[in-house]
């Protein structure tokens, strides 16, 4: 029963994920003056979804290894450490995000306590 | 917004499903251990699922967006070399091994 509910929720998420993937892929294809056939789109979406699940596992293991309960940006960067280009790119994105935050000075003083706080989710997932 | 990307909420929801599933698994393993009388208090705290902060989610979205754009771009390069303007499964097949190694 509980399992079924979990499955239907993840099915819904998978569909939403697929939709976003199609959106991104089509925009990218347009930039290259290309079209994408249906099977390719499905395949890319499934791959990306599997990658997301794998990323979740990685982030959990990395944050646990760091003695934390909350995954932070360092964990995400660590998960791509084998690809230096990608890591550098994420690093600069990470710095952009940090720079965008209004109270960066205060945060430096008050350590990273605020940053480690978990986000409250808007999407409701039952704690099965 | 010129570049479409994932919503952090969506990624967070997917992460949470994986994390709560794993927390449940841990709990079951703990439960088996508890029968041996090895574990004591504090197990429920230990089994709380992982969470993520907002910037980490945004960064994850960026990573996933890159995964998709890379897949499309590399396949597009192959398609272009073949002189067609539609990406077919064979094009993706050609770039897949290296793509999976890179991510």
PDB file of C-alpha atoms in Angstrom:
ATOM      1  CA  UNK A   1       0.000   0.000   0.000  1.00  0.00           C
ATOM      2  CA  UNK A   2       2.631   2.437   1.108  1.00  0.00           C
ATOM      3  CA  UNK A   3       4.876   1.234  -1.623  1.00  0.00           C
ATOM      4  CA  UNK A   4       2.211   1.845  -4.230  1.00  0.00           C
ATOM      5  CA  UNK A   5       1.741   5.388  -3.073  1.00  0.00           C
ATOM      6  CA  UNK A   6       5.456   5.953  -3.232  1.00  0.00           C
ATOM      7  CA  UNK A   7       5.511   4.602  -6.767  1.00  0.00           C
ATOM      8  CA  UNK A   8       2.728   6.842  -7.964  1.00  0.00           C
ATOM      9  CA  UNK A   9       4.474   9.879  -6.501  1.00  0.00           C
ATOM     10  CA  UNK A  10       7.745   9.005  -8.152  1.00  0.00           C
ATOM     11  CA  UNK A  11       5.890   8.328 -11.397  1.00  0.00           C
ATOM     12  CA  UNK A  12       4.504  11.848 -11.270  1.00  0.00           C
ATOM     13  CA  UNK A  13       7.940  13.256 -10.560  1.00  0.00           C
ATOM     14  CA  UNK A  14       9.411  11.250 -13.378  1.00  0.00           C
ATOM     15  CA  UNK A  15       6.901  12.791 -15.762  1.00  0.00           C
ATOM     16  CA  UNK A  16       7.636  16.282 -14.533  1.00  0.00           C
ATOM     17  CA  UNK A  17      11.329  15.557 -14.869  1.00  0.00           C
ATOM     18  CA  UNK A  18      10.845  14.298 -18.418  1.00  0.00           C
ATOM     19  CA  UNK A  19       8.974  17.456 -19.325  1.00  0.00           C
ATOM     20  CA  UNK A  20      11.768  19.661 -18.024  1.00  0.00           C
ATOM     21  CA  UNK A  21      14.306  17.545 -19.856  1.00  0.00           C
ATOM     22  CA  UNK A  22      12.462  17.935 -23.147  1.00  0.00           C
ATOM     23  CA  UNK A  23      12.323  21.660 -22.567  1.00  0.00           C
ATOM     24  CA  UNK A  24      16.068  21.907 -21.997  1.00  0.00           C
ATOM     25  CA  UNK A  25      17.011  19.523 -24.783  1.00  0.00           C
ATOM     26  CA  UNK A  26      14.821  21.260 -27.327  1.00  0.00           C
ATOM     27  CA  UNK A  27      16.251  24.655 -26.482  1.00  0.00           C
ATOM     28  CA  UNK A  28      19.740  23.243 -26.905  1.00  0.00           C
ATOM     29  CA  UNK A  29      18.870  21.539 -30.167  1.00  0.00           C
ATOM     30  CA  UNK A  30      17.407  24.760 -31.511  1.00  0.00           C
ATOM     31  CA  UNK A  31      20.654  26.529 -30.794  1.00  0.00           C
ATOM     32  CA  UNK A  32      22.416  23.908 -32.916  1.00  0.00           C
ATOM     33  CA  UNK A  33      19.756  24.061 -35.659  1.00  0.00           C
ATOM     34  CA  UNK A  34      18.854  20.451 -34.989  1.00  0.00           C
ATOM     35  CA  UNK A  35      15.789  18.388 -34.383  1.00  0.00           C
ATOM     36  CA  UNK A  36      15.617  15.571 -31.876  1.00  0.00           C
ATOM     37  CA  UNK A  37      13.753  12.353 -32.563  1.00  0.00           C
ATOM     38  CA  UNK A  38      11.368  10.995 -29.936  1.00  0.00           C
ATOM     39  CA  UNK A  39      13.333   7.920 -28.817  1.00  0.00           C
ATOM     40  CA  UNK A  40      16.435  10.045 -28.279  1.00  0.00           C
ATOM     41  CA  UNK A  41      14.478  12.402 -26.066  1.00  0.00           C
ATOM     42  CA  UNK A  42      13.075   9.558 -23.970  1.00  0.00           C
ATOM     43  CA  UNK A  43      16.501   8.030 -23.651  1.00  0.00           C
ATOM     44  CA  UNK A  44      18.133  11.265 -22.525  1.00  0.00           C
ATOM     45  CA  UNK A  45      15.356  11.856 -19.996  1.00  0.00           C
ATOM     46  CA  UNK A  46      15.727   8.373 -18.526  1.00  0.00           C
ATOM     47  CA  UNK A  47      19.491   8.701 -18.356  1.00  0.00           C
ATOM     48  CA  UNK A  48      19.217  12.037 -16.619  1.00  0.00           C
ATOM     49  CA  UNK A  49      16.695  10.654 -14.159  1.00  0.00           C
ATOM     50  CA  UNK A  50      18.969   7.744 -13.279  1.00  0.00           C
ATOM     51  CA  UNK A  51      21.813  10.187 -12.938  1.00  0.00           C
ATOM     52  CA  UNK A  52      19.714  12.259 -10.530  1.00  0.00           C
ATOM     53  CA  UNK A  53      19.063   9.215  -8.362  1.00  0.00           C
ATOM     54  CA  UNK A  54      22.735   8.361  -8.382  1.00  0.00           C
ATOM     55  CA  UNK A  55      23.566  11.941  -7.491  1.00  0.00           C
ATOM     56  CA  UNK A  56      21.189  11.737  -4.524  1.00  0.00           C
ATOM     57  CA  UNK A  57      23.037   8.689  -3.233  1.00  0.00           C
ATOM     58  CA  UNK A  58      26.411  10.363  -3.724  1.00  0.00           C
ATOM     59  CA  UNK A  59      25.319  13.508  -1.929  1.00  0.00           C
ATOM     60  CA  UNK A  60      24.010  11.496   0.985  1.00  0.00           C
ATOM     61  CA  UNK A  61      27.244   9.536   1.317  1.00  0.00           C
ATOM     62  CA  UNK A  62      29.426  12.642   1.008  1.00  0.00           C
ATOM     63  CA  UNK A  63      27.477  14.658   3.550  1.00  0.00           C
ATOM     64  CA  UNK A  64      27.422  11.719   5.942  1.00  0.00           C
ATOM     65  CA  UNK A  65      31.137  11.343   5.532  1.00  0.00           C
ATOM     66  CA  UNK A  66      31.469  14.990   6.479  1.00  0.00           C
ATOM     67  CA  UNK A  67      29.386  14.334   9.583  1.00  0.00           C
ATOM     68  CA  UNK A  68      26.453  16.350   8.286  1.00  0.00           C
ATOM     69  CA  UNK A  69      22.789  15.664   7.719  1.00  0.00           C
ATOM     70  CA  UNK A  70      22.472  18.295   5.001  1.00  0.00           C
ATOM     71  CA  UNK A  71      24.100  18.182   1.608  1.00  0.00           C
ATOM     72  CA  UNK A  72      25.798  21.432   0.604  1.00  0.00           C
ATOM     73  CA  UNK A  73      27.407  22.825  -2.527  1.00  0.00           C
ATOM     74  CA  UNK A  74      30.765  21.272  -1.760  1.00  0.00           C
ATOM     75  CA  UNK A  75      29.165  17.844  -1.890  1.00  0.00           C
ATOM     76  CA  UNK A  76      27.779  18.542  -5.346  1.00  0.00           C
ATOM     77  CA  UNK A  77      31.164  19.689  -6.597  1.00  0.00           C
ATOM     78  CA  UNK A  78      32.793  16.661  -5.018  1.00  0.00           C
ATOM     79  CA  UNK A  79      30.448  14.379  -6.922  1.00  0.00           C
ATOM     80  CA  UNK A  80      31.965  15.519 -10.244  1.00  0.00           C
ATOM     81  CA  UNK A  81      35.576  15.667  -9.066  1.00  0.00           C
ATOM     82  CA  UNK A  82      36.690  13.221 -11.782  1.00  0.00           C
ATOM     83  CA  UNK A  83      35.844  15.737 -14.477  1.00  0.00           C
ATOM     84  CA  UNK A  84      37.989  18.778 -13.875  1.00  0.00           C
ATOM     85  CA  UNK A  85      36.228  20.912 -16.448  1.00  0.00           C
ATOM     86  CA  UNK A  86      32.855  20.194 -14.985  1.00  0.00           C
ATOM     87  CA  UNK A  87      34.099  20.749 -11.459  1.00  0.00           C
ATOM     88  CA  UNK A  88      35.589  24.116 -12.420  1.00  0.00           C
ATOM     89  CA  UNK A  89      32.374  25.102 -14.122  1.00  0.00           C
ATOM     90  CA  UNK A  90      30.272  24.178 -11.114  1.00  0.00           C
ATOM     91  CA  UNK A  91      32.740  25.959  -8.873  1.00  0.00           C
ATOM     92  CA  UNK A  92      32.247  29.207 -10.748  1.00  0.00           C
ATOM     93  CA  UNK A  93      28.478  28.716 -10.704  1.00  0.00           C
ATOM     94  CA  UNK A  94      28.750  28.134  -6.984  1.00  0.00           C
ATOM     95  CA  UNK A  95      30.702  31.363  -6.535  1.00  0.00           C
ATOM     96  CA  UNK A  96      28.061  33.210  -8.535  1.00  0.00           C
ATOM     97  CA  UNK A  97      25.376  31.876  -6.248  1.00  0.00           C
ATOM     98  CA  UNK A  98      27.355  32.921  -3.200  1.00  0.00           C
ATOM     99  CA  UNK A  99      27.944  36.392  -4.627  1.00  0.00           C
ATOM    100  CA  UNK A 100      24.249  36.810  -5.294  1.00  0.00           C
ATOM    101  CA  UNK A 101      23.392  36.360  -1.653  1.00  0.00           C
ATOM    102  CA  UNK A 102      22.729  39.705  -0.032  1.00  0.00           C
ATOM    103  CA  UNK A 103      24.184  39.143   3.427  1.00  0.00           C
ATOM    104  CA  UNK A 104      27.491  37.605   2.457  1.00  0.00           C
ATOM    105  CA  UNK A 105      29.428  39.684   4.966  1.00  0.00           C
ATOM    106  CA  UNK A 106      27.336  38.761   7.920  1.00  0.00           C
ATOM    107  CA  UNK A 107      27.495  35.143   6.943  1.00  0.00           C
ATOM    108  CA  UNK A 108      31.246  35.169   7.031  1.00  0.00           C
ATOM    109  CA  UNK A 109      31.107  36.258  10.634  1.00  0.00           C
ATOM    110  CA  UNK A 110      28.362  33.953  11.686  1.00  0.00           C
ATOM    111  CA  UNK A 111      30.001  30.930  10.084  1.00  0.00           C
ATOM    112  CA  UNK A 112      27.996  28.836   7.673  1.00  0.00           C
ATOM    113  CA  UNK A 113      25.225  28.005  10.038  1.00  0.00           C
ATOM    114  CA  UNK A 114      22.592  29.544   7.853  1.00  0.00           C
ATOM    115  CA  UNK A 115      23.884  27.890   4.770  1.00  0.00           C
ATOM    116  CA  UNK A 116      23.709  24.449   6.283  1.00  0.00           C
ATOM    117  CA  UNK A 117      20.093  24.794   7.090  1.00  0.00           C
ATOM    118  CA  UNK A 118      17.796  22.597   5.106  1.00  0.00           C
ATOM    119  CA  UNK A 119      15.398  24.168   2.704  1.00  0.00           C
ATOM    120  CA  UNK A 120      11.762  23.742   3.393  1.00  0.00           C
ATOM    121  CA  UNK A 121      10.255  21.967   0.503  1.00  0.00           C
ATOM    122  CA  UNK A 122       7.266  23.254  -1.323  1.00  0.00           C
ATOM    123  CA  UNK A 123       6.488  19.930  -2.923  1.00  0.00           C
ATOM    124  CA  UNK A 124       4.938  17.648  -0.375  1.00  0.00           C
ATOM    125  CA  UNK A 125       6.359  14.157  -0.190  1.00  0.00           C
ATOM    126  CA  UNK A 126       4.875  11.756   2.332  1.00  0.00           C
ATOM    127  CA  UNK A 127       7.425  10.496   4.820  1.00  0.00           C
ATOM    128  CA  UNK A 128       6.792   6.885   4.148  1.00  0.00           C
TER     129      UNK A 128
ATOM    130  CA  UNK B   1      15.084  33.735 -18.503  1.00  0.00           C
ATOM    131  CA  UNK B   2      16.973  32.719 -21.607  1.00  0.00           C
ATOM    132  CA  UNK B   3      18.046  29.230 -20.600  1.00  0.00           C
ATOM    133  CA  UNK B   4      15.496  26.705 -19.397  1.00  0.00           C
ATOM    134  CA  UNK B   5      16.607  24.635 -16.450  1.00  0.00           C
ATOM    135  CA  UNK B   6      15.176  22.355 -13.775  1.00  0.00           C
ATOM    136  CA  UNK B   7      13.158  23.601 -10.863  1.00  0.00           C
ATOM    137  CA  UNK B   8      15.046  23.077  -7.618  1.00  0.00           C
ATOM    138  CA  UNK B   9      11.813  21.870  -6.015  1.00  0.00           C
ATOM    139  CA  UNK B  10      11.486  19.062  -8.509  1.00  0.00           C
ATOM    140  CA  UNK B  11      15.056  17.918  -7.965  1.00  0.00           C
ATOM    141  CA  UNK B  12      14.593  18.207  -4.230  1.00  0.00           C
ATOM    142  CA  UNK B  13      11.492  16.017  -4.417  1.00  0.00           C
ATOM    143  CA  UNK B  14      13.375  13.345  -6.357  1.00  0.00           C
ATOM    144  CA  UNK B  15      16.294  13.509  -3.911  1.00  0.00           C
ATOM    145  CA  UNK B  16      13.898  13.171  -1.020  1.00  0.00           C
ATOM    146  CA  UNK B  17      12.335  10.034  -2.425  1.00  0.00           C
ATOM    147  CA  UNK B  18      15.764   8.426  -2.751  1.00  0.00           C
ATOM    148  CA  UNK B  19      16.824   9.590   0.702  1.00  0.00           C
ATOM    149  CA  UNK B  20      13.707   8.499   2.512  1.00  0.00           C
ATOM    150  CA  UNK B  21      13.865   5.143   0.734  1.00  0.00           C
ATOM    151  CA  UNK B  22      17.437   4.707   1.937  1.00  0.00           C
ATOM    152  CA  UNK B  23      16.569   5.877   5.446  1.00  0.00           C
ATOM    153  CA  UNK B  24      13.869   3.232   5.516  1.00  0.00           C
ATOM    154  CA  UNK B  25      16.347   0.600   4.393  1.00  0.00           C
ATOM    155  CA  UNK B  26      18.768   1.637   7.118  1.00  0.00           C
ATOM    156  CA  UNK B  27      15.994   1.446   9.644  1.00  0.00           C
ATOM    157  CA  UNK B  28      15.199  -2.084   8.580  1.00  0.00           C
ATOM    158  CA  UNK B  29      18.830  -3.103   8.934  1.00  0.00           C
ATOM    159  CA  UNK B  30      18.939  -1.415  12.342  1.00  0.00           C
ATOM    160  CA  UNK B  31      15.809  -3.279  13.299  1.00  0.00           C
ATOM    161  CA  UNK B  32      17.482  -6.562  12.466  1.00  0.00           C
ATOM    162  CA  UNK B  33      20.495  -5.554  14.540  1.00  0.00           C
ATOM    163  CA  UNK B  34      18.326  -4.482  17.434  1.00  0.00           C
ATOM    164  CA  UNK B  35      17.076  -8.023  17.715  1.00  0.00           C
ATOM    165  CA  UNK B  36      20.607  -9.046  18.568  1.00  0.00           C
ATOM    166  CA  UNK B  37      20.535  -6.493  21.343  1.00  0.00           C
ATOM    167  CA  UNK B  38      23.489  -4.599  19.904  1.00  0.00           C
ATOM    168  CA  UNK B  39      22.005  -1.172  19.262  1.00  0.00           C
ATOM    169  CA  UNK B  40      20.634   1.082  21.908  1.00  0.00           C
ATOM    170  CA  UNK B  41      19.086   4.529  21.944  1.00  0.00           C
ATOM    171  CA  UNK B  42      19.544   7.270  19.384  1.00  0.00           C
ATOM    172  CA  UNK B  43      18.750   5.099  16.417  1.00  0.00           C
ATOM    173  CA  UNK B  44      15.838   7.203  15.251  1.00  0.00           C
ATOM    174  CA  UNK B  45      18.048  10.265  15.049  1.00  0.00           C
ATOM    175  CA  UNK B  46      20.638   8.394  13.083  1.00  0.00           C
ATOM    176  CA  UNK B  47      18.064   7.213  10.607  1.00  0.00           C
ATOM    177  CA  UNK B  48      16.680  10.600   9.752  1.00  0.00           C
ATOM    178  CA  UNK B  49      16.833  11.116   5.999  1.00  0.00           C
ATOM    179  CA  UNK B  50      19.423  13.455   4.518  1.00  0.00           C
ATOM    180  CA  UNK B  51      18.387  16.904   3.344  1.00  0.00           C
ATOM    181  CA  UNK B  52      19.937  19.530   1.087  1.00  0.00           C
ATOM    182  CA  UNK B  53      20.312  23.290   1.249  1.00  0.00           C
ATOM    183  CA  UNK B  54      18.945  25.618  -1.386  1.00  0.00           C
ATOM    184  CA  UNK B  55      22.183  26.453  -3.142  1.00  0.00           C
ATOM    185  CA  UNK B  56      23.148  22.794  -3.322  1.00  0.00           C
ATOM    186  CA  UNK B  57      19.884  22.128  -5.117  1.00  0.00           C
ATOM    187  CA  UNK B  58      20.462  24.983  -7.549  1.00  0.00           C
ATOM    188  CA  UNK B  59      23.907  23.623  -8.236  1.00  0.00           C
ATOM    189  CA  UNK B  60      22.472  20.154  -8.812  1.00  0.00           C
ATOM    190  CA  UNK B  61      20.007  21.617 -11.288  1.00  0.00           C
ATOM    191  CA  UNK B  62      22.879  23.231 -13.136  1.00  0.00           C
ATOM    192  CA  UNK B  63      24.775  19.947 -13.188  1.00  0.00           C
ATOM    193  CA  UNK B  64      21.784  18.067 -14.594  1.00  0.00           C
ATOM    194  CA  UNK B  65      21.130  20.785 -17.137  1.00  0.00           C
ATOM    195  CA  UNK B  66      24.700  20.414 -18.285  1.00  0.00           C
ATOM    196  CA  UNK B  67      24.319  16.673 -18.574  1.00  0.00           C
ATOM    197  CA  UNK B  68      21.424  17.152 -20.988  1.00  0.00           C
ATOM    198  CA  UNK B  69      22.957  19.955 -23.028  1.00  0.00           C
ATOM    199  CA  UNK B  70      26.163  17.958 -23.384  1.00  0.00           C
ATOM    200  CA  UNK B  71      24.222  14.911 -24.571  1.00  0.00           C
ATOM    201  CA  UNK B  72      22.371  16.992 -27.158  1.00  0.00           C
ATOM    202  CA  UNK B  73      25.427  18.916 -28.297  1.00  0.00           C
ATOM    203  CA  UNK B  74      27.622  15.883 -28.758  1.00  0.00           C
ATOM    204  CA  UNK B  75      24.902  13.981 -30.603  1.00  0.00           C
ATOM    205  CA  UNK B  76      24.300  17.078 -32.726  1.00  0.00           C
ATOM    206  CA  UNK B  77      27.957  17.142 -33.725  1.00  0.00           C
ATOM    207  CA  UNK B  78      27.724  13.563 -34.977  1.00  0.00           C
ATOM    208  CA  UNK B  79      24.487  14.267 -36.818  1.00  0.00           C
ATOM    209  CA  UNK B  80      26.031  17.301 -38.437  1.00  0.00           C
ATOM    210  CA  UNK B  81      29.027  15.281 -39.580  1.00  0.00           C
ATOM    211  CA  UNK B  82      26.610  12.881 -41.236  1.00  0.00           C
ATOM    212  CA  UNK B  83      24.881  15.784 -42.909  1.00  0.00           C
ATOM    213  CA  UNK B  84      21.434  15.305 -41.374  1.00  0.00           C
ATOM    214  CA  UNK B  85      19.469  17.793 -39.326  1.00  0.00           C
ATOM    215  CA  UNK B  86      17.719  15.402 -36.972  1.00  0.00           C
ATOM    216  CA  UNK B  87      19.330  13.632 -34.048  1.00  0.00           C
ATOM    217  CA  UNK B  88      18.602   9.907 -34.308  1.00  0.00           C
ATOM    218  CA  UNK B  89      19.262   7.173 -31.733  1.00  0.00           C
ATOM    219  CA  UNK B  90      22.406   6.052 -33.585  1.00  0.00           C
ATOM    220  CA  UNK B  91      23.951   9.483 -33.036  1.00  0.00           C
ATOM    221  CA  UNK B  92      23.280   9.314 -29.332  1.00  0.00           C
ATOM    222  CA  UNK B  93      24.656   5.786 -29.254  1.00  0.00           C
ATOM    223  CA  UNK B  94      27.938   7.000 -30.654  1.00  0.00           C
ATOM    224  CA  UNK B  95      28.472   9.619 -27.953  1.00  0.00           C
ATOM    225  CA  UNK B  96      26.998   7.715 -25.035  1.00  0.00           C
ATOM    226  CA  UNK B  97      30.077   5.877 -23.730  1.00  0.00           C
ATOM    227  CA  UNK B  98      32.177   9.015 -23.428  1.00  0.00           C
ATOM    228  CA  UNK B  99      29.250  10.997 -22.046  1.00  0.00           C
ATOM    229  CA  UNK B 100      28.690   8.495 -19.270  1.00  0.00           C
ATOM    230  CA  UNK B 101      32.387   8.466 -18.492  1.00  0.00           C
ATOM    231  CA  UNK B 102      32.427  12.241 -18.252  1.00  0.00           C
ATOM    232  CA  UNK B 103      29.528  12.451 -15.820  1.00  0.00           C
TER     233      UNK B 103
END
